[in-house]
Every structure is written in C-alpha cells, then in structure tokens.
Amino acid sequence: MSTQLGHFLAALSEFMNFMTLVNVLWAVFVGIVIGALPGLTATMGVALLTTLTYTMQPNQAILVLICVYVGAIYGGSRSAILLNIPGTPANAATALDGFPLAQQGRAGFAMGIATTSSAIGTLIGILFLLLLAPPLAEFALKFQSYEFFWLAVFGIVIAGLMCSADDPLKGWIAGVLGLIVAMVGQESVHAYDRFSYGVTDLTGGFNLIPVLVGVFGLAEVLTVMRDPAAVLATTRIDRVVPSFMDLWRYRRTIVRSGLIGTGVGIIPGVGEDIGAWISYAAAKRRSAEAGKFGKGSVEGLTAAETGNNAAIPGAIIPVLTLAVPGSAPAAVLLAAMFIHGIRPGPLIMQEAPQFVYGTVIMLLLATLAMAFLGLLLARPLLYVLRVPRHIMMPIVFVLCVIGPYAISQRLFDVWVMVAFGLIGFVLREMKYPMAPLVLGVILGDILDKNLRRALTLSDGDLTPFFTRPISVLLWVTTLLLILGSIPGVRRMFARVWQRSPA
Amino acid sequence: MSAPDQPKPALARYDLISGIVLALFGAFIAIESWRMPRLEERGIDPWTAPGTVPGVLGVALAILGIVLAIRGRGGLGQPADIVGTGAGRTRFVLALALNLVYALALIGRLPFWLATFLYLTAFMFIFGLEANRPGALMRGLMIVIVAGAATAAVVYLFETLFLVILP
C-alpha cells in the first residue's frame, strides 16, 4: 500500500510545474474546439496532436493528448446542443435532447449540464481506472501468447457486434479488413515480405496515424462539404452554471451512466459513442419522465454526456494493462505511447507503475480544466462554431496532410492518408463502422504474432488454445457472442425457452 | 459529423455489389497467402508460415462477403446515391478534386507554404462563391488575407513552435 502511495506521490511530483499548467490549459482548450467543430473528431484531434507533440518530453506529450481527448469528447456537446450536429460521434445522443433544449431557449443551461455531467463522468471513470488498473495488470501477467491471440479475436468480434448493433456483419467485415491491412509488410517472425509486391515503402506496412487521419479526417471533410451547411439553433445563451439541485435530482442516472460508460470503455474497440447510447437507453428505460426523452429531457442529456466521458478512463484501462485500445482515440493514445518509448501492457505495474498513477493525475487535471474552461467559455466558443466550413475544412485538410508526414517524413504516408480517406468515405456511406477497422489495424499484428508464437511454444499443438483456463473463458465468450447474433440461432433459443415450463 | 438531411435509402444494392467485391478480395488474399513460401527449408513449424493468418483472414472475409451478397440479393432496385445529389454532389466533387490536387500534386513539388496558400485560397474562393454576399473584390481580398494568415499560422505553429518537419 505504501509503495503504491509512493508511486502516486512520485508521479504527482513530476507534474507539479508550470509547464504542466500551461499545457493542460491550451490542450484542453484545443480539445474542446476540435470536439466542437463538426468534421473533427476526438480521434483526429489526438492523432494530429500526436504529430505536434512528437518532439515533446513523453510525460508532457501524453498529458497533452489526454487533455485533447477529454476536451474533445466534451466539446462535441457544444455543436450537438447548438447545431444539432454532434461534434464527435460520442455526442450523437447529446443532440437528441440538447438541441431541443436549445430551441426552448435553454442552450446555456444545457451546456452547463453537459459540462458538469462530463466532468462527473470522467471522475467516475478515473476512480475505476485507479481501482481496476493495478489488479487487472496483475491478472494480465498470466496472459501468454494463447490468451493474447484470443483477446485479439474477442476484441474484433465484440467491437464489430457492438459498434453496429443492427448489422454486426458489417462491423466484422470492417474488423477483418482492418486485420488484413495490418498484414501488409514485413512480418515479424520470419521477416518475410507480405503483400508488398516490390514496393519498398510497403515493407514497413501501413502506419496507424496515416490510416486514422485518412479515415477520420479526409473522409469527414468530404462528408461535411457534401452535406448542407449547419445552422445555429440560437445565439442567446442563458445562465450556464447548473444548480446543485439540478444534478442531485438525477444522481442515480449519473452514477448508472458513469458505470455503464466506464464498462463500455473497457471493452476493446467499443468506445465513447456506444457508452453514450447505452447510458441514454438505460436512463430512458428507467426514467419516470421517459416521455420527455428526445424533446429536451435534462435526464437524457445528463446520461449521454456522463456516459461518453466515463468511457475515456475506461478505454484507457486496457491500453495501460493489455496494450489493447478500448476505443478509437485510445488507439491513437496507445500508438503515441509507443512512439514516446512507453511500453504499456501487463508488465507496466512492475516496470513503470508511476505511469499508471501519472495517467490518473493527467485525467484529473484534464477534467478540472475541462469543467473550468467549459463553464467559462460558453459564449466565446459560440464564435468558433460560426466560422464557415469552407474556411475551416481546408485548414483541417492541411493538418491532415501535415500529420502523417510529420512522423516519418515520407510522402508515401500522405498518399496512404488519401487512399484510406477515400476508402473510409465509401465504407462509411455504406454504413460500415470505422472503430472495428481501426481496432483491426492495431490488433492485426498482435493476433498474428501471438498465434504463431503460441504455436511455436506448443510445437504446433492446438490443444492449449482450447484448454488453458483464461483461453477457455475468451473463446467460449467469443463463440457465444457470434452465435447470439445470428438471427436463426436466436429464434431457436426463443422457441426452446418458451417451451420449458415457466 | 453531418446533419441528417436526407433519409438514407436502402443500401441493398450496394450490399450485393460490395459483398461480391469483398468476397473476391478475400479470395485474392487467401490465394496470395497460399502462394507464400512455406519456408520448410528453415525447418519451421508449418503453422507458423507467413501465409497462415492472412490466409485465414482472406477466407473469413470471403465468407462474410458472400453472406453480405446473399443478404443483399433482394435489393436490385434504385441504388442510393452515395455522393449525394445536386448541390451536394457538386460540392463533394469540387472538394475532392481540390484536396487530391493539393495532397498528391502540389505537396512535395512546391514549397509547403506556397502549396498550402494556393490550396487554401482556391478552396475558400470557390466555395465562398456559394454564399451570396455582395462585394466580390472585398471578399476576394479577405480570402487572400485569411488564407495567408492561416498558412503563416500553420507554418509557425508546426515548424517553429513544435519543431515538426513539414512536407
């Protein structure tokens, strides 16, 4: 216990300087702006800032990224409330009740609720990060190659399932496509060149950042330009800071949404947007005022914004303990950690426990700054939203071009960004979720390496894959998930349950 | 994200076509993986050959693609327009063209600040024409100033402040 406290204090001392304060403030501000602007998502924001903070010292760099992450997921509520356009997918549920509230002249109130809900949601998530990360890392130490292989498979299956609930097939296709993308390049076990067809640039495979910036950047820019321009609901902002009673009334919703959000965040690949939706749906089901949902329900707004922000620390938990991202922005965060020489994974509690506590501190600082700036800057941010998109979008694209190039100085990465931007646009129009694709690109290497390592360990024997205890848990769950989503199987079970005596 | 302006018509036809395309792609991946050397001469376990995982993935994709195509076989009616209609389509094509020219042709060939300035000016000018505001000359001048300021800001921010190398 005292050693943990020692680590916590050591981490704290690393952040007690002026640089930290400066970075937190500007990074959260930038995050809020990025989140508020339609066309820029949290994933994009974190990806772009990864390139910007490339030359920064690791602690400060990750701090900036976490601040942008928290700021962006919150910032999207601005445009959701004022423009009926979620600034990021995580704020789609916020628009449902936020925009009607704005139309009723209560935009300021809505934004205040969104701010405090987001802050509380993040705090709940942080609490779980603090409580769960160390024991989870300990548990993950038992993971060998077999378990990591199944974890990768499980991640893709559940991400595909949850990210497009009505059509898991498309989610899985996106996941498999992502995995295939990760197969390009020199593989790590025998150094054989796969799918590069003599193109030297391809031997390194596709870098995550260009793929991400393309899919979430260029595709988004094209979508925004194609759709009609947005119109502000109102320019009148009433009182912003909510009263304590406003929040206390919905305390159960807040806690429930915080728990749901964190839990959803922990699931690999399933992130803030799903956290918001499930929290919203749960709140609606249990609400005494269910009829108001969709017409300006404060409870709905609270549930959505608490849920999506709680998912942030939740998504960071698997990043730290398993090196598996819990959401798309967390995926970029993971990549950034590797770039800065940090090695997340089960060994983190032994090699760098300070970093885990450091992450907690970073999240706390980000939350404080977010609440502070959010309440303070309600009116000024209005001006940001009024910048016409034909000025904003080309600037965003310029950043999309800089981003991929900044990491490796290859124009090839810019071309990759363009290619995946086009592919991403087409896929999204055909209703393919992008989170499983991103997860696939990251997990592809993990899946491949661990499968082959495990087979080498077991001398080609497949039995351990199906008999080791943790593996059993993983593959049985995966199988159940797949079977459960096939309509035919569900019907069969429904009939069986109906026939058995009540 | 985008405003929900028009309802998305059934995408069944696209599912059928894309299902077939994905199935073919999956088959291609599987076949290419099969053709990868087994590296028996190095005495490795056959399961760890380079082509194992991509092969399985290719087969998986092919199966998923076939399922998708089968599901979509009913919808051979009016295809939904992915790139929008009318004004939306024009905007899309213009934006795409400008972006491609910038990213593929200008960047790398021209100095970064010049390429960016030209792109920003062109983009803002072409799309600025859409908004009906009087005073074309003033607007043109404003656009040049904004584009110039944005270029300068980006270059300063990235190169000087954050020490990032620009293309």
XYZ file of C-alpha atoms in Angstrom:
669
model
C 0.000 0.000 0.000
C 2.713 2.410 0.960
C 4.686 1.632 -2.201
C 1.609 2.445 -4.273
C 1.274 5.701 -2.416
C 4.947 6.298 -3.017
C 4.457 5.773 -6.752
C 1.468 8.086 -6.732
C 3.400 10.832 -4.987
C 6.343 10.368 -7.316
C 4.038 10.719 -10.289
C 2.456 13.787 -8.727
C 5.796 15.474 -8.271
C 6.546 15.018 -11.950
C 3.565 17.125 -12.850
C 3.913 19.887 -10.317
C 5.398 22.502 -12.591
C 4.388 25.485 -14.631
C 4.786 23.690 -17.949
C 2.070 21.270 -16.906
C -0.386 24.050 -16.181
C 0.253 25.744 -19.496
C -0.037 22.516 -21.427
C -3.214 21.433 -19.671
C -4.951 24.712 -20.371
C -4.129 25.058 -24.036
C -4.537 21.356 -24.756
C -7.986 21.125 -23.166
C -8.985 24.283 -24.977
C -7.808 22.915 -28.301
C -9.576 19.663 -27.493
C -12.855 21.423 -26.809
C -12.575 23.377 -30.057
C -11.714 20.245 -32.021
C -14.608 18.385 -30.482
C -16.992 21.244 -31.079
C -16.175 21.595 -34.752
C -18.183 19.231 -36.910
C -15.744 17.444 -39.159
C -13.103 16.971 -36.499
C -13.373 14.041 -34.140
C -11.564 13.214 -30.945
C -9.615 10.526 -32.789
C -8.475 13.035 -35.362
C -7.607 15.561 -32.698
C -5.477 13.145 -30.737
C -3.849 11.887 -33.967
C -2.983 15.390 -35.154
C -1.641 16.357 -31.784
C 0.434 13.213 -31.605
C 2.372 14.597 -34.521
C 2.527 18.034 -32.973
C 3.877 16.734 -29.673
C 6.337 14.396 -31.299
C 9.292 16.380 -30.038
C 7.919 16.943 -26.575
C 9.026 15.121 -23.492
C 6.950 11.902 -23.055
C 5.060 12.873 -19.894
C 4.052 16.239 -21.261
C 3.190 14.778 -24.635
C 0.836 12.160 -23.212
C -0.604 14.831 -20.912
C -1.429 16.994 -23.923
C -3.023 14.074 -25.715
C -5.162 13.082 -22.759
C -6.270 16.693 -22.342
C -7.226 16.901 -26.002
C -9.060 13.586 -25.696
C -11.124 14.667 -22.687
C -11.705 18.115 -24.149
C -12.861 16.776 -27.492
C -15.354 14.255 -26.150
C -16.826 17.040 -24.076
C -16.530 19.709 -26.763
C -18.698 17.778 -29.168
C -21.642 18.509 -26.912
C -21.404 22.163 -27.943
C -22.266 21.637 -31.554
C -24.684 18.875 -30.615
C -26.642 21.330 -28.495
C -26.330 24.398 -30.688
C -26.263 22.959 -34.183
C -27.949 19.586 -33.775
C -24.765 18.179 -35.255
C -22.697 16.093 -32.865
C -19.154 17.397 -32.920
C -17.933 13.850 -32.468
C -19.874 10.572 -32.767
C -19.772 10.307 -28.976
C -22.130 13.254 -28.738
C -24.828 11.942 -31.061
C -27.079 11.062 -28.130
C -26.450 14.519 -26.658
C -28.033 16.161 -29.683
C -31.284 14.295 -29.137
C -32.122 16.273 -26.039
C -29.563 19.045 -26.118
C -30.813 20.616 -29.322
C -34.499 20.710 -28.262
C -33.367 22.366 -25.039
C -31.509 24.964 -27.074
C -34.561 25.522 -29.183
C -36.523 26.126 -25.986
C -34.115 28.915 -25.147
C -32.182 26.916 -22.569
C -28.960 26.476 -24.505
C -26.779 27.812 -21.710
C -28.406 25.553 -19.170
C -27.955 22.582 -21.456
C -24.297 23.372 -21.933
C -23.830 23.738 -18.208
C -25.419 20.350 -17.600
C -23.266 18.857 -20.317
C -20.152 20.313 -18.746
C -20.829 19.075 -15.245
C -22.065 15.689 -16.439
C -18.935 15.260 -18.494
C -16.777 16.174 -15.539
C -18.550 13.810 -13.174
C -18.495 11.039 -15.767
C -14.766 11.369 -16.215
C -14.251 11.365 -12.453
C -16.228 8.141 -12.075
C -14.128 6.619 -14.826
C -10.927 7.807 -13.181
C -11.963 6.164 -9.931
C -12.350 2.842 -11.716
C -9.083 3.307 -13.527
C -7.362 3.752 -10.178
C -9.107 0.735 -8.683
C -9.022 -1.652 -11.617
C -5.803 -0.997 -13.489
C -3.342 -2.452 -10.960
C -5.262 -5.702 -10.299
C -6.059 -6.065 -13.991
C -2.409 -5.699 -14.872
C -1.643 -8.340 -12.277
C -4.231 -10.640 -13.835
C -2.884 -9.921 -17.286
C 0.520 -11.200 -16.216
C -0.981 -14.659 -16.550
C -1.648 -13.948 -20.203
C 0.569 -15.802 -22.588
C 0.531 -15.781 -26.356
C -2.554 -18.009 -26.418
C -4.573 -15.560 -24.389
C -3.425 -12.544 -26.343
C -4.447 -14.252 -29.552
C -7.931 -14.929 -28.219
C -8.102 -11.422 -26.793
C -7.478 -10.013 -30.256
C -10.164 -12.236 -31.758
C -12.569 -11.371 -28.957
C -11.875 -7.677 -29.448
C -12.731 -7.772 -33.114
C -15.859 -9.840 -32.582
C -17.254 -7.700 -29.797
C -16.302 -4.430 -31.456
C -17.997 -5.489 -34.666
C -21.027 -6.577 -32.697
C -21.446 -3.535 -30.507
C -20.416 -0.830 -32.925
C -23.174 -1.637 -35.381
C -25.736 -3.434 -33.314
C -28.271 -3.829 -36.076
C -25.743 -5.150 -38.537
C -22.816 -6.903 -36.894
C -21.869 -8.405 -40.243
C -20.631 -5.051 -41.459
C -18.829 -4.495 -38.189
C -16.990 -7.799 -38.584
C -16.171 -7.110 -42.206
C -14.675 -3.795 -41.113
C -12.696 -5.601 -38.426
C -11.366 -8.251 -40.801
C -10.449 -5.570 -43.329
C -8.504 -3.790 -40.628
C -6.707 -7.014 -39.743
C -5.825 -7.580 -43.395
C -4.469 -4.047 -43.668
C -2.198 -4.886 -40.765
C -0.887 -7.920 -42.667
C 0.880 -5.797 -45.255
C 4.582 -5.507 -44.796
C 7.430 -7.477 -43.404
C 6.137 -9.888 -40.824
C 7.994 -10.116 -37.565
C 8.525 -13.835 -37.135
C 10.444 -14.789 -40.280
C 10.981 -11.364 -41.846
C 9.066 -12.332 -44.950
C 7.622 -9.519 -47.072
C 3.864 -9.843 -47.293
C 1.705 -8.123 -49.915
C 4.302 -5.520 -50.757
C 4.823 -6.566 -54.388
C 8.208 -4.934 -54.625
C 7.120 -1.537 -53.380
C 9.759 -0.604 -50.818
C 7.514 1.756 -48.930
C 5.103 -1.067 -48.241
C 7.607 -3.265 -46.468
C 7.051 -1.254 -43.336
C 3.363 -1.809 -43.622
C 0.727 0.822 -43.092
C 1.347 3.193 -40.250
C -1.604 3.704 -37.933
C -1.596 7.501 -37.974
C -1.952 7.982 -41.758
C -4.733 5.377 -41.829
C -6.532 7.049 -38.932
C -6.121 10.578 -40.240
C -7.425 9.448 -43.615
C -10.441 7.586 -42.286
C -11.378 10.141 -39.646
C -10.019 13.247 -41.302
C -10.316 13.305 -45.046
C -13.480 11.206 -45.071
C -15.030 13.578 -42.548
C -14.020 16.688 -44.507
C -15.631 15.280 -47.634
C -18.795 14.393 -45.728
C -19.088 17.850 -44.214
C -18.566 19.557 -47.561
C -21.152 17.389 -49.217
C -23.876 17.927 -46.644
C -25.773 21.216 -46.406
C -24.321 23.828 -44.087
C -25.316 23.817 -40.438
C -27.465 26.491 -38.833
C -27.145 27.634 -35.252
C -30.233 26.981 -33.116
C -29.869 30.125 -31.110
C -27.309 32.752 -30.289
C -28.811 33.584 -26.954
C -27.057 31.978 -24.018
C -28.839 31.978 -20.692
C -27.328 31.079 -17.322
C -24.714 28.416 -17.769
C -23.804 27.059 -14.354
C -26.376 24.493 -13.231
C -27.625 24.428 -9.672
C -26.771 21.604 -7.324
C -30.414 20.529 -7.242
C -30.380 20.059 -10.995
C -27.665 17.491 -10.619
C -28.821 15.882 -7.387
C -32.177 15.062 -8.906
C -30.562 12.813 -11.424
C -27.887 11.368 -9.203
C -28.922 7.793 -9.919
C -28.778 8.379 -13.644
C -25.387 9.969 -13.297
C -23.919 7.085 -11.329
C -25.508 4.486 -13.593
C -24.267 6.228 -16.721
C -20.829 6.577 -15.224
C -20.680 2.843 -14.547
C -22.030 1.932 -17.963
C -19.690 4.336 -19.699
C -16.631 3.032 -17.902
C -17.611 -0.576 -18.542
C -18.218 0.048 -22.219
C -14.936 1.904 -22.474
C -13.040 -1.084 -21.113
C -14.339 -3.322 -23.907
C -11.766 -3.230 -26.710
C -12.724 -1.088 -29.651
C -16.089 -0.125 -28.205
C -15.870 3.455 -27.128
C -17.431 6.685 -26.088
C -20.255 6.742 -28.620
C -21.587 3.353 -27.570
C -21.080 4.367 -23.942
C -23.316 7.361 -24.526
C -26.004 5.383 -26.360
C -26.251 2.578 -23.837
C -26.325 5.053 -20.939
C -29.034 7.022 -22.737
C -31.095 3.920 -23.447
C -30.758 2.676 -19.877
C -31.744 6.059 -18.483
C -34.778 6.199 -20.731
C -35.897 2.750 -19.720
C -35.671 3.531 -16.034
C -36.833 7.095 -16.106
C -40.018 8.361 -14.566
C -40.058 11.005 -17.285
C -39.385 8.713 -20.242
C -41.785 10.642 -22.401
C -39.591 13.702 -22.310
C -36.631 11.921 -23.858
C -35.998 13.356 -27.289
C -37.903 16.526 -26.518
C -35.465 18.211 -24.193
C -35.026 15.828 -21.304
C -32.351 17.005 -18.913
C -32.008 13.453 -17.668
C -31.287 12.179 -21.169
C -28.685 14.850 -21.725
C -27.068 14.034 -18.404
C -26.976 10.311 -19.157
C -25.426 10.825 -22.585
C -22.696 13.194 -21.511
C -21.827 11.267 -18.354
C -21.684 8.015 -20.287
C -19.431 9.229 -23.047
C -16.917 10.883 -20.769
C -16.823 7.959 -18.350
C -15.732 5.829 -21.279
C -12.485 7.777 -21.595
C -10.737 6.426 -18.491
C -12.491 3.137 -19.187
C -10.885 2.960 -22.607
C -7.510 3.767 -21.143
C -7.645 0.838 -18.721
C -6.982 -1.850 -21.363
C -4.453 0.456 -23.023
C -2.339 0.509 -19.898
C -2.813 -3.057 -18.756
C -3.090 -5.020 -22.006
C -1.825 -2.646 -24.707
C -5.211 -3.086 -26.361
C -7.212 0.073 -27.061
C -10.654 0.473 -25.556
C -11.735 2.978 -28.208
C -10.502 4.709 -31.352
C -8.960 7.758 -29.648
C -7.440 5.389 -27.083
C -5.901 3.554 -30.021
C -4.095 6.696 -31.053
C -3.062 7.272 -27.457
C -1.616 3.761 -27.422
C 0.331 4.446 -30.605
C 1.580 7.706 -29.123
C 2.788 5.930 -26.009
C 4.855 3.568 -28.110
C 6.228 6.474 -30.108
C 7.403 8.063 -26.885
C 9.023 4.918 -25.631
C 6.430 3.979 -23.052
C 5.512 0.312 -23.043
C 2.013 -0.322 -21.807
C 0.982 -3.870 -21.127
C 0.769 -6.333 -18.247
C 4.269 -5.502 -17.091
C 3.531 -1.844 -16.598
C 2.863 -2.179 -12.889
C 6.317 -3.670 -12.484
C 8.300 -1.636 -14.967
C 6.656 1.750 -14.677
C 3.891 1.863 -12.062
C 4.398 5.591 -11.838
C 2.994 5.938 -15.303
C -0.330 4.426 -14.313
C -0.708 6.937 -11.497
C 0.601 9.597 -13.795
C -2.262 8.812 -16.152
C -4.741 9.193 -13.303
C -3.261 12.587 -12.500
C -3.343 13.647 -16.136
C -7.008 12.711 -16.366
C -7.805 14.623 -13.172
C -6.054 17.731 -14.448
C -7.832 17.432 -17.781
C -11.209 17.083 -16.074
C -10.660 20.130 -13.885
C -9.540 22.234 -16.821
C -12.435 20.980 -18.925
C -15.010 21.932 -16.305
C -13.358 25.281 -15.745
C -12.929 26.222 -19.402
C -16.258 24.750 -20.382
C -18.249 26.857 -17.974
C -16.130 29.932 -18.572
C -16.061 29.867 -22.338
C -19.684 29.110 -23.116
C -20.215 32.318 -25.060
C -16.825 32.715 -26.766
C -16.998 29.211 -28.189
C -20.138 30.274 -29.978
C -17.962 32.312 -32.312
C -15.889 29.281 -33.138
C -18.947 27.448 -34.294
C -19.863 30.277 -36.634
C -16.708 30.005 -38.704
C -17.926 28.960 -42.135
C -16.973 25.465 -43.105
C -15.331 26.487 -46.360
C -12.724 28.194 -44.235
C -12.441 25.525 -41.581
C -12.415 22.387 -43.715
C -9.463 23.207 -45.982
C -7.423 24.144 -42.912
C -8.375 20.802 -41.385
C -7.204 19.067 -44.537
C -3.897 20.906 -44.439
C -3.461 19.466 -40.949
C -4.405 16.055 -42.329
C -1.552 16.357 -44.806
C 0.972 17.511 -42.224
C 0.072 14.875 -39.689
C 1.119 11.693 -41.495
C 4.205 13.334 -42.918
C 5.401 14.620 -39.587
C 6.095 11.204 -38.150
C 8.218 9.620 -40.801
C 8.845 12.327 -43.406
C 7.540 10.186 -46.229
C 5.152 11.495 -48.846
C 4.024 7.883 -49.072
C 2.238 8.325 -45.761
C 0.323 11.270 -47.201
C -0.769 9.076 -50.099
C -1.822 6.370 -47.639
C -3.884 9.000 -45.847
C -5.585 9.992 -49.084
C -6.241 6.387 -50.085
C -7.755 5.474 -46.746
C -9.717 8.687 -46.711
C -11.441 7.641 -49.912
C -11.916 4.054 -48.769
C -13.178 5.279 -45.410
C -15.656 7.633 -47.048
C -17.139 4.908 -49.223
C -17.295 2.421 -46.364
C -18.964 4.899 -44.046
C -21.571 5.784 -46.634
C -22.348 2.098 -46.861
C -22.826 2.031 -43.109
C -19.656 0.265 -42.087
C -18.495 1.281 -38.604
C -14.940 2.567 -38.511
C -13.980 1.616 -34.964
C -13.605 -2.117 -35.742
C -11.485 -1.216 -38.769
C -9.136 0.822 -36.610
C -9.074 -1.886 -33.983
C -8.264 -4.442 -36.664
C -5.297 -2.416 -37.877
C -3.928 -2.354 -34.356
C -4.776 -5.875 -33.322
C -3.615 -7.435 -36.582
C -0.032 -7.577 -35.506
C -0.941 -8.822 -32.029
C -3.141 -11.540 -33.469
C -0.595 -12.692 -35.997
C 2.447 -12.632 -33.768
C 0.786 -14.308 -30.840
C -0.836 -17.046 -32.858
C 2.453 -18.041 -34.355
C 4.402 -17.648 -31.153
C 1.868 -19.752 -29.326
C 2.088 -22.449 -31.965
C 5.853 -22.435 -31.724
C 5.577 -22.753 -27.947
C 3.195 -25.650 -28.156
C 5.042 -27.270 -31.058
C 2.109 -26.979 -33.413
C -0.345 -28.391 -30.912
C -3.706 -26.628 -30.970
C -4.998 -28.072 -27.688
C -3.673 -25.391 -25.307
C -5.670 -22.805 -27.272
C -8.826 -24.506 -26.144
C -7.886 -25.848 -22.738
C -5.989 -23.145 -20.888
C -8.402 -21.591 -18.360
C -8.310 -17.960 -19.450
C -8.339 -19.016 -23.097
C -11.448 -21.068 -22.457
C -13.160 -18.027 -20.997
C -12.223 -15.945 -24.016
C -13.075 -18.331 -26.816
C -16.326 -19.531 -25.266
C -17.452 -15.919 -24.805
C -16.457 -15.118 -28.374
C -18.347 -18.115 -29.707
C -21.446 -17.224 -27.710
C -21.294 -13.662 -28.992
C -21.097 -14.804 -32.600
C -23.837 -17.376 -32.217
C -26.023 -14.956 -30.296
C -26.041 -12.528 -33.162
C -27.158 -14.962 -35.829
C -30.931 -14.496 -36.079
C -31.534 -18.178 -36.722
C -29.824 -19.218 -33.511
C -31.701 -16.590 -31.511
C -35.045 -17.795 -32.836
C -34.150 -21.351 -31.928
C -33.352 -20.336 -28.383
C -36.518 -18.288 -28.082
C -38.544 -21.325 -29.002
C -36.663 -23.501 -26.516
C -37.220 -21.026 -23.675
C -40.879 -20.702 -24.468
C -41.447 -24.420 -24.380
C -39.807 -25.005 -20.992
C -42.205 -24.713 -18.017
C -42.276 -21.195 -16.521
C -20.454 14.813 -38.105
C -23.035 15.524 -40.740
C -26.578 16.815 -40.402
C -29.242 14.219 -41.140
C -30.640 15.958 -44.168
C -31.942 13.225 -46.429
C -33.089 9.761 -45.343
C -30.680 7.058 -46.439
C -32.459 4.772 -48.878
C -31.974 1.050 -48.657
C -28.420 0.118 -49.459
C -29.267 -3.387 -50.515
C -27.924 -2.992 -53.996
C -24.628 -1.692 -52.692
C -24.545 -4.583 -50.279
C -24.856 -7.037 -53.135
C -22.109 -5.424 -55.158
C -19.822 -4.764 -52.250
C -20.437 -8.246 -50.922
C -19.209 -9.700 -54.192
C -16.261 -7.329 -54.283
C -15.311 -8.200 -50.720
C -15.667 -11.911 -51.410
C -13.377 -11.611 -54.415
C -10.901 -9.562 -52.431
C -10.968 -12.104 -49.630
C -10.374 -14.882 -52.115
C -7.484 -12.945 -53.596
C -5.905 -12.530 -50.172
C -6.388 -16.196 -49.415
C -4.863 -17.275 -52.699
C -1.905 -14.945 -52.318
C -1.362 -16.284 -48.817
C -1.471 -19.825 -50.082
C 1.227 -18.945 -52.576
C 3.513 -17.600 -49.894
C 6.525 -19.787 -49.273
C 6.167 -22.344 -46.523
C 9.789 -21.906 -45.561
C 10.178 -25.607 -44.889
C 13.838 -25.327 -45.653
C 14.275 -23.425 -42.412
C 12.701 -26.258 -40.521
C 9.914 -24.245 -39.015
C 6.586 -25.495 -37.829
C 4.179 -25.339 -40.796
C 1.600 -23.496 -38.723
C 3.891 -20.519 -38.351
C 4.310 -19.960 -42.071
C 3.849 -16.340 -43.137
C 0.702 -17.144 -45.022
C -1.285 -18.654 -42.163
C -3.002 -15.672 -40.642
C -3.600 -13.725 -43.864
C -4.939 -16.907 -45.393
C -7.445 -17.418 -42.602
C -8.391 -13.746 -42.767
C -8.871 -13.943 -46.518
C -11.146 -16.929 -46.162
C -13.070 -15.199 -43.365
C -13.542 -12.091 -45.468
C -14.672 -14.139 -48.441
C -17.266 -15.926 -46.312
C -18.508 -12.658 -44.806
C -18.650 -11.111 -48.258
C -20.717 -13.979 -49.590
C -23.135 -13.709 -46.654
C -23.433 -9.974 -47.317
C -24.089 -10.537 -51.005
C -26.706 -13.167 -50.283
C -28.417 -10.816 -47.857
C -28.426 -8.030 -50.394
C -29.611 -10.045 -53.366
C -33.186 -8.849 -52.891
C -32.446 -5.207 -53.452
C -31.821 -4.634 -57.106
C -33.933 -1.521 -57.202
C -32.948 2.106 -57.313
C -29.438 2.470 -55.904
C -28.891 5.065 -53.238
C -26.564 7.866 -54.204
C -23.502 7.674 -52.050
C -22.144 11.034 -53.023
C -25.401 12.876 -52.673
C -27.438 14.629 -55.294
C -27.412 18.017 -56.968
C -25.636 20.688 -54.982
C -24.215 18.209 -52.504
C -22.654 16.154 -55.249
C -21.083 19.207 -56.870
C -19.633 20.315 -53.565
C -18.304 16.827 -52.937
C -16.630 16.554 -56.325
C -15.090 20.010 -56.059
C -13.817 19.422 -52.553
C -12.419 16.036 -53.531
C -10.696 17.449 -56.620
C -9.117 20.318 -54.703
C -7.954 18.031 -51.919
C -6.450 15.489 -54.307
C -4.626 18.153 -56.282
C -3.217 19.599 -53.083
C -2.192 16.356 -51.433
C -0.926 14.496 -54.470
C 0.273 17.110 -56.928
C 1.210 20.246 -55.038
C 2.701 18.885 -51.851
C 6.234 17.734 -52.407
C 6.611 19.632 -55.655
C 6.110 23.139 -54.375
C 7.419 24.583 -51.145
C 4.937 23.835 -48.418
C 3.871 27.410 -47.741
C 3.178 28.064 -51.410
C 1.241 24.876 -51.964
C -0.824 25.445 -48.830
C -1.501 29.081 -49.642
C -2.657 28.266 -53.165
C -4.850 25.446 -51.936
C -6.465 27.466 -49.159
C -7.106 30.427 -51.427
C -8.591 28.261 -54.171
C -10.786 26.299 -51.773
C -12.109 29.300 -49.877
C -12.643 31.243 -53.072
C -14.509 28.515 -54.938
C -16.740 27.665 -52.009
C -17.010 31.239 -50.854
C -18.796 31.975 -54.092
C -21.647 29.864 -52.835
C -22.601 32.250 -50.046
C -24.471 35.169 -51.548
C -22.711 38.174 -50.197
C -22.092 41.455 -52.057
C -18.672 42.976 -52.632
C -16.768 40.373 -54.652
C -13.495 42.240 -54.609
C -13.533 42.757 -50.863
C -14.341 39.127 -50.371
C -11.525 38.080 -52.655
C -9.129 40.216 -50.686
C -10.430 38.865 -47.384
C -9.940 35.334 -48.615
C -6.371 36.006 -49.625
C -5.676 37.538 -46.220
C -7.314 34.687 -44.330
C -5.536 32.080 -46.426
C -2.250 33.859 -45.951
C -2.758 34.178 -42.214
C -3.759 30.529 -41.897
C -0.725 29.389 -43.858
C 1.575 31.546 -41.789
C -0.011 30.343 -38.553
C 0.280 26.688 -39.504
C 3.887 27.022 -40.613
C 4.854 28.944 -37.499
C 2.998 26.604 -35.193
C 4.431 23.428 -36.586
C 7.891 24.380 -37.667
C 8.906 26.944 -35.102
C 6.871 26.168 -32.040
C 6.653 22.412 -32.180
C 9.651 21.603 -34.315
C 7.765 19.411 -36.741
C 9.200 18.965 -40.217
C 6.770 19.982 -42.910
C 6.496 18.319 -46.305
